[in-house]
XYZ file of C-alpha atoms in Angstrom:
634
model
C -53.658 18.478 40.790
C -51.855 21.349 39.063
C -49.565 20.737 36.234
C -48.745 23.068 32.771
C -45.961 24.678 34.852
C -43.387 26.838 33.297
C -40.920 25.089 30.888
C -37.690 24.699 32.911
C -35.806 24.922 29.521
C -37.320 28.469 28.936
C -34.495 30.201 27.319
C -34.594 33.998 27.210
C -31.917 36.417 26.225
C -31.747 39.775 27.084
C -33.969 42.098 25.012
C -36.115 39.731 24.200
C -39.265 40.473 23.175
C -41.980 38.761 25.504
C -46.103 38.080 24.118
C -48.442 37.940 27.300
C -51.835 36.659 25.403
C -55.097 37.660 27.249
C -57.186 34.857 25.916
C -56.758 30.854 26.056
C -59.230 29.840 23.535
C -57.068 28.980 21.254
C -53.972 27.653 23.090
C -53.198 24.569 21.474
C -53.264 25.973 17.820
C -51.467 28.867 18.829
C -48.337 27.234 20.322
C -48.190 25.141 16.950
C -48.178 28.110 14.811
C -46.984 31.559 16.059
C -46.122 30.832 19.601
C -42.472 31.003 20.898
C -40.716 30.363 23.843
C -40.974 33.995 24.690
C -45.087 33.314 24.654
C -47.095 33.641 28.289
C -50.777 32.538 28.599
C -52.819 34.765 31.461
C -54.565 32.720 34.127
C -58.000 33.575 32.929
C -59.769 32.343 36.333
C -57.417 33.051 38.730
C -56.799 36.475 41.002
C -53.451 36.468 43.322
C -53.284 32.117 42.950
C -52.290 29.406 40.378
C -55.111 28.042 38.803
C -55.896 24.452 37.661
C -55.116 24.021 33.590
C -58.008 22.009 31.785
C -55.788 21.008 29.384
C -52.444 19.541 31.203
C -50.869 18.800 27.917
C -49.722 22.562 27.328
C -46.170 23.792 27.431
C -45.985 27.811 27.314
C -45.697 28.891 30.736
C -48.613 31.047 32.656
C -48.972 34.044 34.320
C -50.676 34.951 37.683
C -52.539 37.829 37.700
C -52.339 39.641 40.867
C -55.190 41.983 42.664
C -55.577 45.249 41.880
C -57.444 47.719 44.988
C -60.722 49.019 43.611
C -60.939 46.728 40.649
C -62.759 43.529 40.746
C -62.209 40.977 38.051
C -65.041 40.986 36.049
C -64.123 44.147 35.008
C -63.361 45.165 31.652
C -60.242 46.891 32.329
C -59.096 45.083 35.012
C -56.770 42.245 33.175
C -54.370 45.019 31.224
C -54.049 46.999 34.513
C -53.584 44.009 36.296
C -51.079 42.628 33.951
C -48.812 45.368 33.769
C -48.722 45.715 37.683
C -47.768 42.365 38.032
C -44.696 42.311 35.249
C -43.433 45.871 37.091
C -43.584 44.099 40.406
C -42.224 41.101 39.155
C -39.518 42.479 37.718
C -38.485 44.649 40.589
C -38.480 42.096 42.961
C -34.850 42.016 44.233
C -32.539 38.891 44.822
C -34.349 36.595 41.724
C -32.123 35.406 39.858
C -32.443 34.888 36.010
C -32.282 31.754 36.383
C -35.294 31.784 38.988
C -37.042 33.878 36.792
C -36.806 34.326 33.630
C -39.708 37.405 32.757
C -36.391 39.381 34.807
C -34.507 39.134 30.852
C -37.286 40.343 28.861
C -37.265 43.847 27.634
C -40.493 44.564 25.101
C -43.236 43.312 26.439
C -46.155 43.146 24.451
C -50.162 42.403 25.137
C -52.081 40.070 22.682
C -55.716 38.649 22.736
C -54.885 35.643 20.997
C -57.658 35.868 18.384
C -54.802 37.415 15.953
C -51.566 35.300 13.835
C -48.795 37.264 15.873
C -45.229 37.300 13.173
C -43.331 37.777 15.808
C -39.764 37.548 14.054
C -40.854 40.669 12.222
C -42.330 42.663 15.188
C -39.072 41.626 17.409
C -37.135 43.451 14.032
C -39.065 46.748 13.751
C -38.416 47.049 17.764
C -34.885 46.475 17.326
C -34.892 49.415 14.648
C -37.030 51.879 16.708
C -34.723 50.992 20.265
C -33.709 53.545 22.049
C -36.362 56.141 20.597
C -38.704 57.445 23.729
C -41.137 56.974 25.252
C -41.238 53.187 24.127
C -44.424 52.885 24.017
C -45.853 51.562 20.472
C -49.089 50.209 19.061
C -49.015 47.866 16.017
C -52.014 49.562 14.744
C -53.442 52.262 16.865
C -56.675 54.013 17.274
C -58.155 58.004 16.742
C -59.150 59.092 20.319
C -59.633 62.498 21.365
C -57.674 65.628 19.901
C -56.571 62.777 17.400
C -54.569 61.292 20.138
C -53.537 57.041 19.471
C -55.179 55.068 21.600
C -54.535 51.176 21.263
C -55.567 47.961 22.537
C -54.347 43.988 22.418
C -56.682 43.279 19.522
C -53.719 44.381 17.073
C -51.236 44.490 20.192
C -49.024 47.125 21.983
C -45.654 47.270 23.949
C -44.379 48.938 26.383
C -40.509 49.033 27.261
C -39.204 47.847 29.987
C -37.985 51.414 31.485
C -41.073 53.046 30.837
C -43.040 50.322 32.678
C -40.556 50.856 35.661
C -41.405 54.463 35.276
C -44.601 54.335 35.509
C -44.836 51.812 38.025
C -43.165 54.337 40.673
C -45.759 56.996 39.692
C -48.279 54.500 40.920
C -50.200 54.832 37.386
C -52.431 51.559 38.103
C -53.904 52.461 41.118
C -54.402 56.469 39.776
C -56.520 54.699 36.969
C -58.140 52.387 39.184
C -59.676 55.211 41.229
C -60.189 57.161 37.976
C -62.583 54.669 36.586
C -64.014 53.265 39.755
C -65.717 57.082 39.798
C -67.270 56.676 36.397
C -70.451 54.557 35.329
C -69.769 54.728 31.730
C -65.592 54.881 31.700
C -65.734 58.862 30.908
C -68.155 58.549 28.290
C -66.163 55.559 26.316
C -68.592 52.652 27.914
C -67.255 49.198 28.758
C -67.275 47.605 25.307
C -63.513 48.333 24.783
C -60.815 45.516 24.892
C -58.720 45.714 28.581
C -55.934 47.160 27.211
C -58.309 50.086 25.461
C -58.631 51.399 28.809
C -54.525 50.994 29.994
C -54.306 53.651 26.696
C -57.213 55.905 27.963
C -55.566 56.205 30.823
C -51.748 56.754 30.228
C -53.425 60.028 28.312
C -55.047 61.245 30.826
C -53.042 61.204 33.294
C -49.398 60.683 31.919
C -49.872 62.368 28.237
C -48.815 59.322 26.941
C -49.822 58.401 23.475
C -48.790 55.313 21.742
C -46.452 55.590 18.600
C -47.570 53.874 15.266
C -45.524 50.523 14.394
C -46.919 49.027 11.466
C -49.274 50.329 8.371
C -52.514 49.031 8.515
C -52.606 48.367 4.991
C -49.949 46.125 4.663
C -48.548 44.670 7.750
C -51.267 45.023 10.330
C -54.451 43.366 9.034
C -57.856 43.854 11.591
C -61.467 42.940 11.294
C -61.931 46.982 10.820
C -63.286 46.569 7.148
C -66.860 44.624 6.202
C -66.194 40.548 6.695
C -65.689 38.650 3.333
C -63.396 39.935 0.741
C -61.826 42.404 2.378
C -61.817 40.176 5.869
C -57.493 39.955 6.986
C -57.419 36.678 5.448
C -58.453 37.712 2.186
C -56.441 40.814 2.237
C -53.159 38.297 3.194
C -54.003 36.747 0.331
C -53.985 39.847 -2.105
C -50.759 40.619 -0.436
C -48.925 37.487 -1.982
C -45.731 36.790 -2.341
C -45.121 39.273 0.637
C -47.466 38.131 2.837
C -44.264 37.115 4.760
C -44.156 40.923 5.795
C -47.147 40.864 8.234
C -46.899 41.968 11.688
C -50.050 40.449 12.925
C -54.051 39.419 11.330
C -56.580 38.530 12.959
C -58.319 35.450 12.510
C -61.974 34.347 13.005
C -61.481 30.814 13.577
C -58.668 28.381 14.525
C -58.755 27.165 11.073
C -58.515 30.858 9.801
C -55.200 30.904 12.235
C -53.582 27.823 11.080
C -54.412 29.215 7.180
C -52.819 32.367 7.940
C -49.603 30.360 9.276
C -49.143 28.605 6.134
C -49.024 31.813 4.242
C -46.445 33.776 6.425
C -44.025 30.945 6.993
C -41.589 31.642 3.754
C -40.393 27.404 4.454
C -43.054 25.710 5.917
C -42.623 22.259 6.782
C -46.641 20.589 6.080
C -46.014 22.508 2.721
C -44.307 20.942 0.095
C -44.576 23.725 -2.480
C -40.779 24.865 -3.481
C -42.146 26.974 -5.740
C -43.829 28.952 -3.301
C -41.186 29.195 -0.981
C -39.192 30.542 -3.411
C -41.056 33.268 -4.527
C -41.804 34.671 -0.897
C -37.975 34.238 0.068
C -37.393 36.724 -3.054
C -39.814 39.572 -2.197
C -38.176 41.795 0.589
C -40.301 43.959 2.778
C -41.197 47.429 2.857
C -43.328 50.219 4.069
C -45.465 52.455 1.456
C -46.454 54.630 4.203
C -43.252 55.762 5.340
C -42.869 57.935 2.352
C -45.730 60.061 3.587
C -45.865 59.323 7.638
C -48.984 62.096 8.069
C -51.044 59.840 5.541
C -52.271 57.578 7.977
C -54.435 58.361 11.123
C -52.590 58.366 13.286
C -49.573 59.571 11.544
C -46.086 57.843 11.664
C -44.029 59.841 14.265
C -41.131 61.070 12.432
C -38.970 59.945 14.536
C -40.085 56.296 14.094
C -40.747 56.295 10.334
C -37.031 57.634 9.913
C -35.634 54.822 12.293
C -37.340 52.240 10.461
C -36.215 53.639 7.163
C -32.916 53.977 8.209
C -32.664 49.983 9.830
C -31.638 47.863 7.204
C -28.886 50.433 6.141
C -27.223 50.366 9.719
C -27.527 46.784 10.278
C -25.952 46.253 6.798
C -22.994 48.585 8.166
C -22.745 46.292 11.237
C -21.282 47.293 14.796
C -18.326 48.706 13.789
C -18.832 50.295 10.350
C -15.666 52.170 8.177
C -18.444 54.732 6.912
C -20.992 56.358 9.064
C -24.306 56.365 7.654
C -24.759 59.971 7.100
C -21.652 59.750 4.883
C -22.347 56.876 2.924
C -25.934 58.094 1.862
C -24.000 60.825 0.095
C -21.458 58.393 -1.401
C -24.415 56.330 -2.859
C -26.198 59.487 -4.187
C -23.300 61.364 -5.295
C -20.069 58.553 -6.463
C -16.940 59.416 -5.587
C -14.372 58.836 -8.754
C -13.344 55.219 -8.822
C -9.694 54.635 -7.469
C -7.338 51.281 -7.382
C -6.093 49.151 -10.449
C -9.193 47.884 -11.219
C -10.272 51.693 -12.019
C -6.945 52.380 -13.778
C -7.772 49.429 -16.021
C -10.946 50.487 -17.226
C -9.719 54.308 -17.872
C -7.400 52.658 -19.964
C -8.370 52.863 -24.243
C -11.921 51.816 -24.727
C -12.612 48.384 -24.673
C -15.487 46.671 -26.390
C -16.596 45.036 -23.402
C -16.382 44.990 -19.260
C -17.551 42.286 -17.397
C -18.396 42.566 -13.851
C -18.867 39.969 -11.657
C -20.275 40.513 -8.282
C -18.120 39.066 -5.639
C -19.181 38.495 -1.958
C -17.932 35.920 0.885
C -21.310 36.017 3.155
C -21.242 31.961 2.714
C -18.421 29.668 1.902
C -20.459 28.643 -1.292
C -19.970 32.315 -3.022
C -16.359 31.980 -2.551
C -15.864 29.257 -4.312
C -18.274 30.272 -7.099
C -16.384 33.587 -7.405
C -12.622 30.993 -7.179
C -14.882 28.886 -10.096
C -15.632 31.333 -12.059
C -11.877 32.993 -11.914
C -10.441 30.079 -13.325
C -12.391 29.185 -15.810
C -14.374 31.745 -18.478
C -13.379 34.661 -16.529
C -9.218 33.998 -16.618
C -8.498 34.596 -20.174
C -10.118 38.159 -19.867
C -8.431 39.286 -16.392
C -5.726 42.103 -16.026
C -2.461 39.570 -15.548
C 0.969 41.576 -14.735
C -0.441 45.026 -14.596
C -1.531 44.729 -18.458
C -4.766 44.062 -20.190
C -5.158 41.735 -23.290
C -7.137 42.641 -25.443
C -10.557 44.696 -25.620
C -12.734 42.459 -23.203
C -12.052 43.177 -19.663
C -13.033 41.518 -16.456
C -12.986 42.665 -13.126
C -15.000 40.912 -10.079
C -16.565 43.800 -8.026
C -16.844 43.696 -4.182
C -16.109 46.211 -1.143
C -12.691 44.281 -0.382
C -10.738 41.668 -2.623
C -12.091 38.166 -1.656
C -8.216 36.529 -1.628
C -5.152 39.156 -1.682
C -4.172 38.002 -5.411
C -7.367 39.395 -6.486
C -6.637 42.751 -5.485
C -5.592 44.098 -9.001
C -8.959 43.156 -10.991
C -10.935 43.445 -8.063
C -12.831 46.917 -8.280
C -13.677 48.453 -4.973
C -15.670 51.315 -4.313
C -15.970 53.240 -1.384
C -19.479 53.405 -1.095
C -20.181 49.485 -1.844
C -22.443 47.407 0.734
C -22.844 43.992 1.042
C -26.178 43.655 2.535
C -25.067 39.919 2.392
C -28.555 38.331 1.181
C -28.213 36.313 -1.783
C -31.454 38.469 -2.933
C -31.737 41.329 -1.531
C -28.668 42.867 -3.170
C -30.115 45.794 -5.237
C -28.067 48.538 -3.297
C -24.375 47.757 -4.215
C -25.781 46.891 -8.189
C -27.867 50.799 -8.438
C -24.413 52.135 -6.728
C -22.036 49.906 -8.797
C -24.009 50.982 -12.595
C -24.783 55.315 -10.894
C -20.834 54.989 -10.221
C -19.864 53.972 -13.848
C -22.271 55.869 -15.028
C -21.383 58.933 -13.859
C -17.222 58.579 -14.260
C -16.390 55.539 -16.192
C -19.427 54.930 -19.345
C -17.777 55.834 -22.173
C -14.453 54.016 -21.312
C -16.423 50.331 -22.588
C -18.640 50.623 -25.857
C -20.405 48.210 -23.932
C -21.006 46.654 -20.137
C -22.260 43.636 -18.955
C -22.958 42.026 -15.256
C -22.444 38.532 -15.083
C -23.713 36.238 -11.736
C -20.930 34.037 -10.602
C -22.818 31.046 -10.730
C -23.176 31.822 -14.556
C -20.961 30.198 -17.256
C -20.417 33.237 -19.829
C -19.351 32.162 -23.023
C -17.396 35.266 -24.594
C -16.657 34.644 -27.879
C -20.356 34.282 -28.403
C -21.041 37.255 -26.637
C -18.821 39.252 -28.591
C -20.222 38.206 -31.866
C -23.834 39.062 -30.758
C -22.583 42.388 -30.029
C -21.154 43.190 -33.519
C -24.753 43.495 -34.770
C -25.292 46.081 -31.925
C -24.396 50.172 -32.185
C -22.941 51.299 -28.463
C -24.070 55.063 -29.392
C -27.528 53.628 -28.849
C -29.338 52.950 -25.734
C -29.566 49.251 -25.474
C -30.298 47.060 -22.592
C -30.294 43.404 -23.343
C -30.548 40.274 -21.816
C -32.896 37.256 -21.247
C -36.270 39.389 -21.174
C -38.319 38.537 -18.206
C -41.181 39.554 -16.311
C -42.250 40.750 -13.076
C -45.556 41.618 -11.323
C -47.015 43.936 -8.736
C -49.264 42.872 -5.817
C -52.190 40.669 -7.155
C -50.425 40.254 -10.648
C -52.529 43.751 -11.868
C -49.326 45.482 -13.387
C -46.525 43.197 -15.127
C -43.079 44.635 -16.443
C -40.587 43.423 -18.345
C -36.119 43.476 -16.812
C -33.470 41.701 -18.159
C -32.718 38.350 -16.313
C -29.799 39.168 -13.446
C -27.698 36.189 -14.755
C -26.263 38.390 -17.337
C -27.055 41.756 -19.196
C -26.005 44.061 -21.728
C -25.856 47.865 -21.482
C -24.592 50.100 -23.656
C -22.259 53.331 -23.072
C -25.341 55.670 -24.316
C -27.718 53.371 -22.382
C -25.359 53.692 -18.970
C -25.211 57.946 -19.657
C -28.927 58.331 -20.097
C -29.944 56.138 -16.916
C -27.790 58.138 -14.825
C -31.443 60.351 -13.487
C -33.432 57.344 -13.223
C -30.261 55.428 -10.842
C -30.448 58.414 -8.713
C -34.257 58.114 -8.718
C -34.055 54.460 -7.461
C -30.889 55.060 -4.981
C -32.512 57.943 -3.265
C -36.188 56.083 -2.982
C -33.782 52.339 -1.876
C -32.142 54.673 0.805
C -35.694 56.103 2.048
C -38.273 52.927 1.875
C -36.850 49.632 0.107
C -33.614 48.047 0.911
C -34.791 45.345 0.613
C -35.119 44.852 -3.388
C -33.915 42.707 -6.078
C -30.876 43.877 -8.055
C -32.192 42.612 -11.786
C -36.086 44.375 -11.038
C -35.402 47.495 -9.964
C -32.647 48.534 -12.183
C -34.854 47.357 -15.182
C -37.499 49.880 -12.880
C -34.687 52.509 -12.992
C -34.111 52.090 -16.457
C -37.603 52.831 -17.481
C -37.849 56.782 -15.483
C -35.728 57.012 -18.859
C -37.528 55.442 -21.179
C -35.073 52.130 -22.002
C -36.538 48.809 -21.805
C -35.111 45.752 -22.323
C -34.488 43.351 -25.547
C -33.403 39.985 -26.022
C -29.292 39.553 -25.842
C -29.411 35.846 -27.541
C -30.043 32.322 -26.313
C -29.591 31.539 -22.731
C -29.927 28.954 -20.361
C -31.205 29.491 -16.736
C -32.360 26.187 -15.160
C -29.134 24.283 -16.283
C -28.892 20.942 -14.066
C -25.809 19.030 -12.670
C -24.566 16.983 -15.912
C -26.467 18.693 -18.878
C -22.792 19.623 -20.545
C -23.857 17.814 -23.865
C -27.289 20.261 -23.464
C -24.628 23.485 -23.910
C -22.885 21.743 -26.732
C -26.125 21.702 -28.389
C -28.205 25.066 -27.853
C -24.906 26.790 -27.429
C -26.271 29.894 -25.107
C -24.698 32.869 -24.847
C -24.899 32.104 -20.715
C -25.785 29.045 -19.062
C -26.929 29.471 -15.106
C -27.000 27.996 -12.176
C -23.572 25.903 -12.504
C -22.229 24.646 -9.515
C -18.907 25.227 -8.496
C -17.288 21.752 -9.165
C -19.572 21.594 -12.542
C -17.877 25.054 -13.537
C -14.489 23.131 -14.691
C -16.441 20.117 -16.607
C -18.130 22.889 -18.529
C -15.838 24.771 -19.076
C -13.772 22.264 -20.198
C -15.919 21.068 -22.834
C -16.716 24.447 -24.380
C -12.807 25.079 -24.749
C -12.836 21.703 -26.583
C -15.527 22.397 -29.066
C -14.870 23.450 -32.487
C -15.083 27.115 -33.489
C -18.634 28.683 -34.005
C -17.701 29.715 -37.656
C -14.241 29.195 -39.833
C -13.420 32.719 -40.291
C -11.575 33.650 -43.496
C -8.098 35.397 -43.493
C -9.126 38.709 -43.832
C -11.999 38.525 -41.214
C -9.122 36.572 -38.432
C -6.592 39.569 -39.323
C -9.731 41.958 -38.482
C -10.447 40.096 -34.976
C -6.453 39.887 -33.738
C -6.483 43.705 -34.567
C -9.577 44.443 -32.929
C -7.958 42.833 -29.666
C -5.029 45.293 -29.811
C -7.115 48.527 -31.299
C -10.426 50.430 -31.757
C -12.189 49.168 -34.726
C -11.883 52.190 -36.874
C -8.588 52.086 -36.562
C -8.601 48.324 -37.476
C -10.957 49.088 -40.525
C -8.577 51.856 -41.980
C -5.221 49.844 -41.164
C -6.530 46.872 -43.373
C -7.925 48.880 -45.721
C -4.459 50.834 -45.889
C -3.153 46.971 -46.202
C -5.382 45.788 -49.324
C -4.864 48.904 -51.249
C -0.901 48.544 -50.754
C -1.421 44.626 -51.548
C -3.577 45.617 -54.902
C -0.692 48.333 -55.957
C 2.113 46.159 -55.679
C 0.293 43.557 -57.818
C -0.638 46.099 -60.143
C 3.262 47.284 -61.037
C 4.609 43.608 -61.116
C 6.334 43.139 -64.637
């Protein structure tokens, strides 16, 4: 009886990246942990026919391997050659169908052993970034060979494209390697201890000058049984790696236990774990390369080429299919700011103002628009430009590449260089732009900026009177002081929470070295990165470090408005849209923080209208003509 046929259902769509796994051994735990749809077991019995399954109850679909002249099957090399013969003459068969076959829409196709935890998501995105680069032809991890050539084999994986596979197919490469080893006892001098797909690499450089191109770092991503067992063995370094052991490409494992281990620690929402806390944490840490900043640091090196194309991804996808800007262009935007235009800009060249507020606005889900619509009409609406004029010396603007709704457009401030990477993390780029662009053309226009989250409640008046015990011609950064860790919790640093944060106009001139620092090192390596962290990074290349702004709130909960009335914070996150207005609506309704005498409510309505030394001498012009009329009455 022969059953575990290929899944009619097998849906495949063109460019996929396909796994072909040498070994069975572990079958059933791999297709409930890393396996897709895309995953194909190798007959391991069976030459040229379809063999019996032992276990029936399997779903992935198998793979024939056909003959290959000269080569029996006991042979160590004979299952990679044999596997990529039969995928090039599978694929070239004419008249099948897709839907008779569906190998026909794969493009990467990539050799496992199935003794590793393959992340497949993440090696499917690195091939995307490196397409069209040639020859396509990539190791995860390669090997040193001769004349320091990479060699590579399915114990850490490799790939071949689908056009170089059809090239080398018609140069009748199998069967010129078959004869090439058949003549050798000992493999050239390499023995027969090697993996199969050891000897696929020996030979493509011998006969084709093929070499495999690096894809991962073997440090981070690509974790091997290379170093001693025990604590440095892959699952151990995984571990050491947390929360961004998400980032993997592929570990090995030692046991099926070790696999299903190594699962639970990639998957950033695993379903059998019921840890939110965890999954939060990974979902916050974005990935990126060391490495690439020195691609000849690793043997084998990073080609150039490849290191540059993976640096370079996450920018291009962020632009999408049709960018405005090409990227060449908008690295120099985000390195060198263009002067702000629109009547956003105009506003804030306007007199100094004692504060700016910028709100981050972005429509990637429905749920930010309203948030951003919340927070307009609420704490944010007393302090927006209204008929071309500002109010007073507190401005607000939203901040965003394009106004979210048309009537937005005149406090909305655009810059030309803004992207929306459209993660509700990974947002660090348009933040490093937004401060080097102020920084550079707009700082001393506000004595003092802040950054506010839109699903933060920002009480202003209270802000305001922090600030009056603060000096502007001093470099402060201030917010809720928070900290942050490196890889195994060794180094910790302090940043001001991203909820909402103070810098000054001597703070924002003096970072202005350290945001170019950061932009040029986010454009090269980390896209991927956390707006609050790294500017509190950027800030310290210049020596400023954060200090605690006042009281704030950040794990408010749906219905804890008589908690606000209480502490009274200076910010209160994460309100909901709909529980914007009921706070909102109760802070308006509470009495004043402190009855102000006359003199000190004369100073604050002049302070709205003019600078404060301006204010000062006015009402000390007023008192000394109140005390010399007094002085001459009769």
């Amino acid at each position: 009886m022969r059953c575990c046929t290929r899944l009619p259902d097998w849906k495949i769509q063109s460019g996929e990246l396909c796994l072909f796994v040498g070994s069975s051994q572990w079958e059933s735990i791999i297709e409930a942990t890393w396996a897709s749809h895309f995953t194909t077991f190798l007959w391991p019995d069976a030459v040229g026919v379809q063999a019996e399954a032992s276990n029936c109850t399997n779903k992935l679909p198998r793979l024939s391997l056909e003959a290959v002249p000269g080569v029996s099957a006991d042979q160590p090399h004979f299952q990679a050659l044999s596997l990529w013969s039969t995928l090039a003459r599978r694929l070239l068969t004419p008249n099948v169908s897709r839907s008779e076959d569906p190998l026909s829409q794969c493009y990467w196709l990539m050799h496992v052993d199935g003794r590793s935890y393959i992340n497949i998501p993440r090696i499917a995105e690195r091939l995307d970034c490196v397409a069209g680069l040639q020859p396509e032809y990539y190791a995860l991890s390669a090997m040193i060979g001769e004349s320091r050539v990479g060699l590579a084999d399915e114990s850490t994986g490799y790939v071949f494209g689908r056009k170089l596979l059809f090239h080398l197919h018609s140069s009748g490469w199998v069967e010129k390697c078959a004869r090439e080893f058949s003549n050798s006892e000992d493999a050239q001098g390499f023995g027969w201890t090697w993996p199969s797909g050891f000897y696929v690499s020996l030979c493509l450089w011998w006969h084709q000058r093929l070499r495999s191109q690096r894809l991962g770092d073997p440090l981070q991503e690509v974790l091997t049984r290379s170093l001693p067992r025990g604590r440095d063995s892959p699952l151990h370094r995984l571990r050491s790696l947390h929360p961004s052991g998400h980032c993997i490409l592929c570990a090995a494992a030692s046991s099926p236990s070790s696999l299903r281990e190594i699962h639970r620690r990639v998957q950033i929402a695993s379903p059998g774990e019921k840890d939110v806390a965890r999954d939060s944490l990974r979902a916050e840490v974005g990935c990126f390369v060391h490495s690439l900043a020195e691609p000849e640091a690793l043997a084998p090196p990073w080609s150039y080429r490849v290191a540059r194309a993976i640096a370079r991804c996450p920018l291009k996808l962020a632009l999408g299919q049709q960018p405005e800007i090409g990227v060449s262009i908008l690295k120099q935007e985000l390195l060198r700011p263009s002067l702000p235009k629109g009547a956003a800009a105009a506003y804030l060249r306007g007199r100094r103002k004692e504060l700016c507020i910028l709100m981050p606005a972005t429509d990637a889900t429905p749920t930010q628009v309203d948030r951003a619509v919340a927070a307009v009409e609420t704490w944010a609406r007393r302090y927006l430009p209204s008929a071309g004029r500002v109010t007073g010396r507190t401005l607000a603007l939203l901040y965003s590449r394009h106004p979210l709704l048309e009537t937005w457009k005149d406090f909305t401030l655009s810059l030309h260089g803004d992207l929306d990477m459209r993660h509700p993390k990974f947002n660090a780029l348009r933040f490093v732009y937004m401060w080097l662009t102020l920084a550079t053309h707009l700082a001393t226009y506000c004595d003092f900026w802040m950054k506010a989250d839109m699903d933060a409640y920002v009480n202003i008046p209270r802000i305001r009177q922090a600030l009056r015990f603060m000096n502007a011609s001093e470099k402060i950064y201030a917010g809720a002081v928070t900290f942050s860790h490196g890889p195994g919790y060794e180094t910790w640093n302090t940043f001001a929470h991203g909820i909402g944060y103070i810098i000054s106009r001597a703070a924002l001139r003096a970072a202005v070295p350290g945001l170019r620092k950061c932009m040029d090192q986010l454009l090269q390596f980390r896209l991927e990165a956390i707006e609050d962290m790294l500017l509190g990074a950027c800030l310290r290349k210049v020596e400023i470090y954060p200090r605690e702004l006042g009281h704030m709130i950040y794990n408010y909960r749906s219905g804890q408005v008589q908690r606000v009335l209480e502490e009274k914070p200076l910010v209160t996150h994460r309100v909901d849209e709909d529980e914007m207005y009921r706070l909102h609506t109760a802070v308006a309704d509470e009495p004043k923080m402190v009855e102000l005498s006359p003199e000190e409510k004369k100073m604050r309505h002049c302070e709205d209208l003019l600078e404060p030394a301006m204010c000062i001498r006015l009402l000390c012009f007023s008192n000394k003509l109140l005390w010399m009329s007094s002085s001459f009455r009769p």
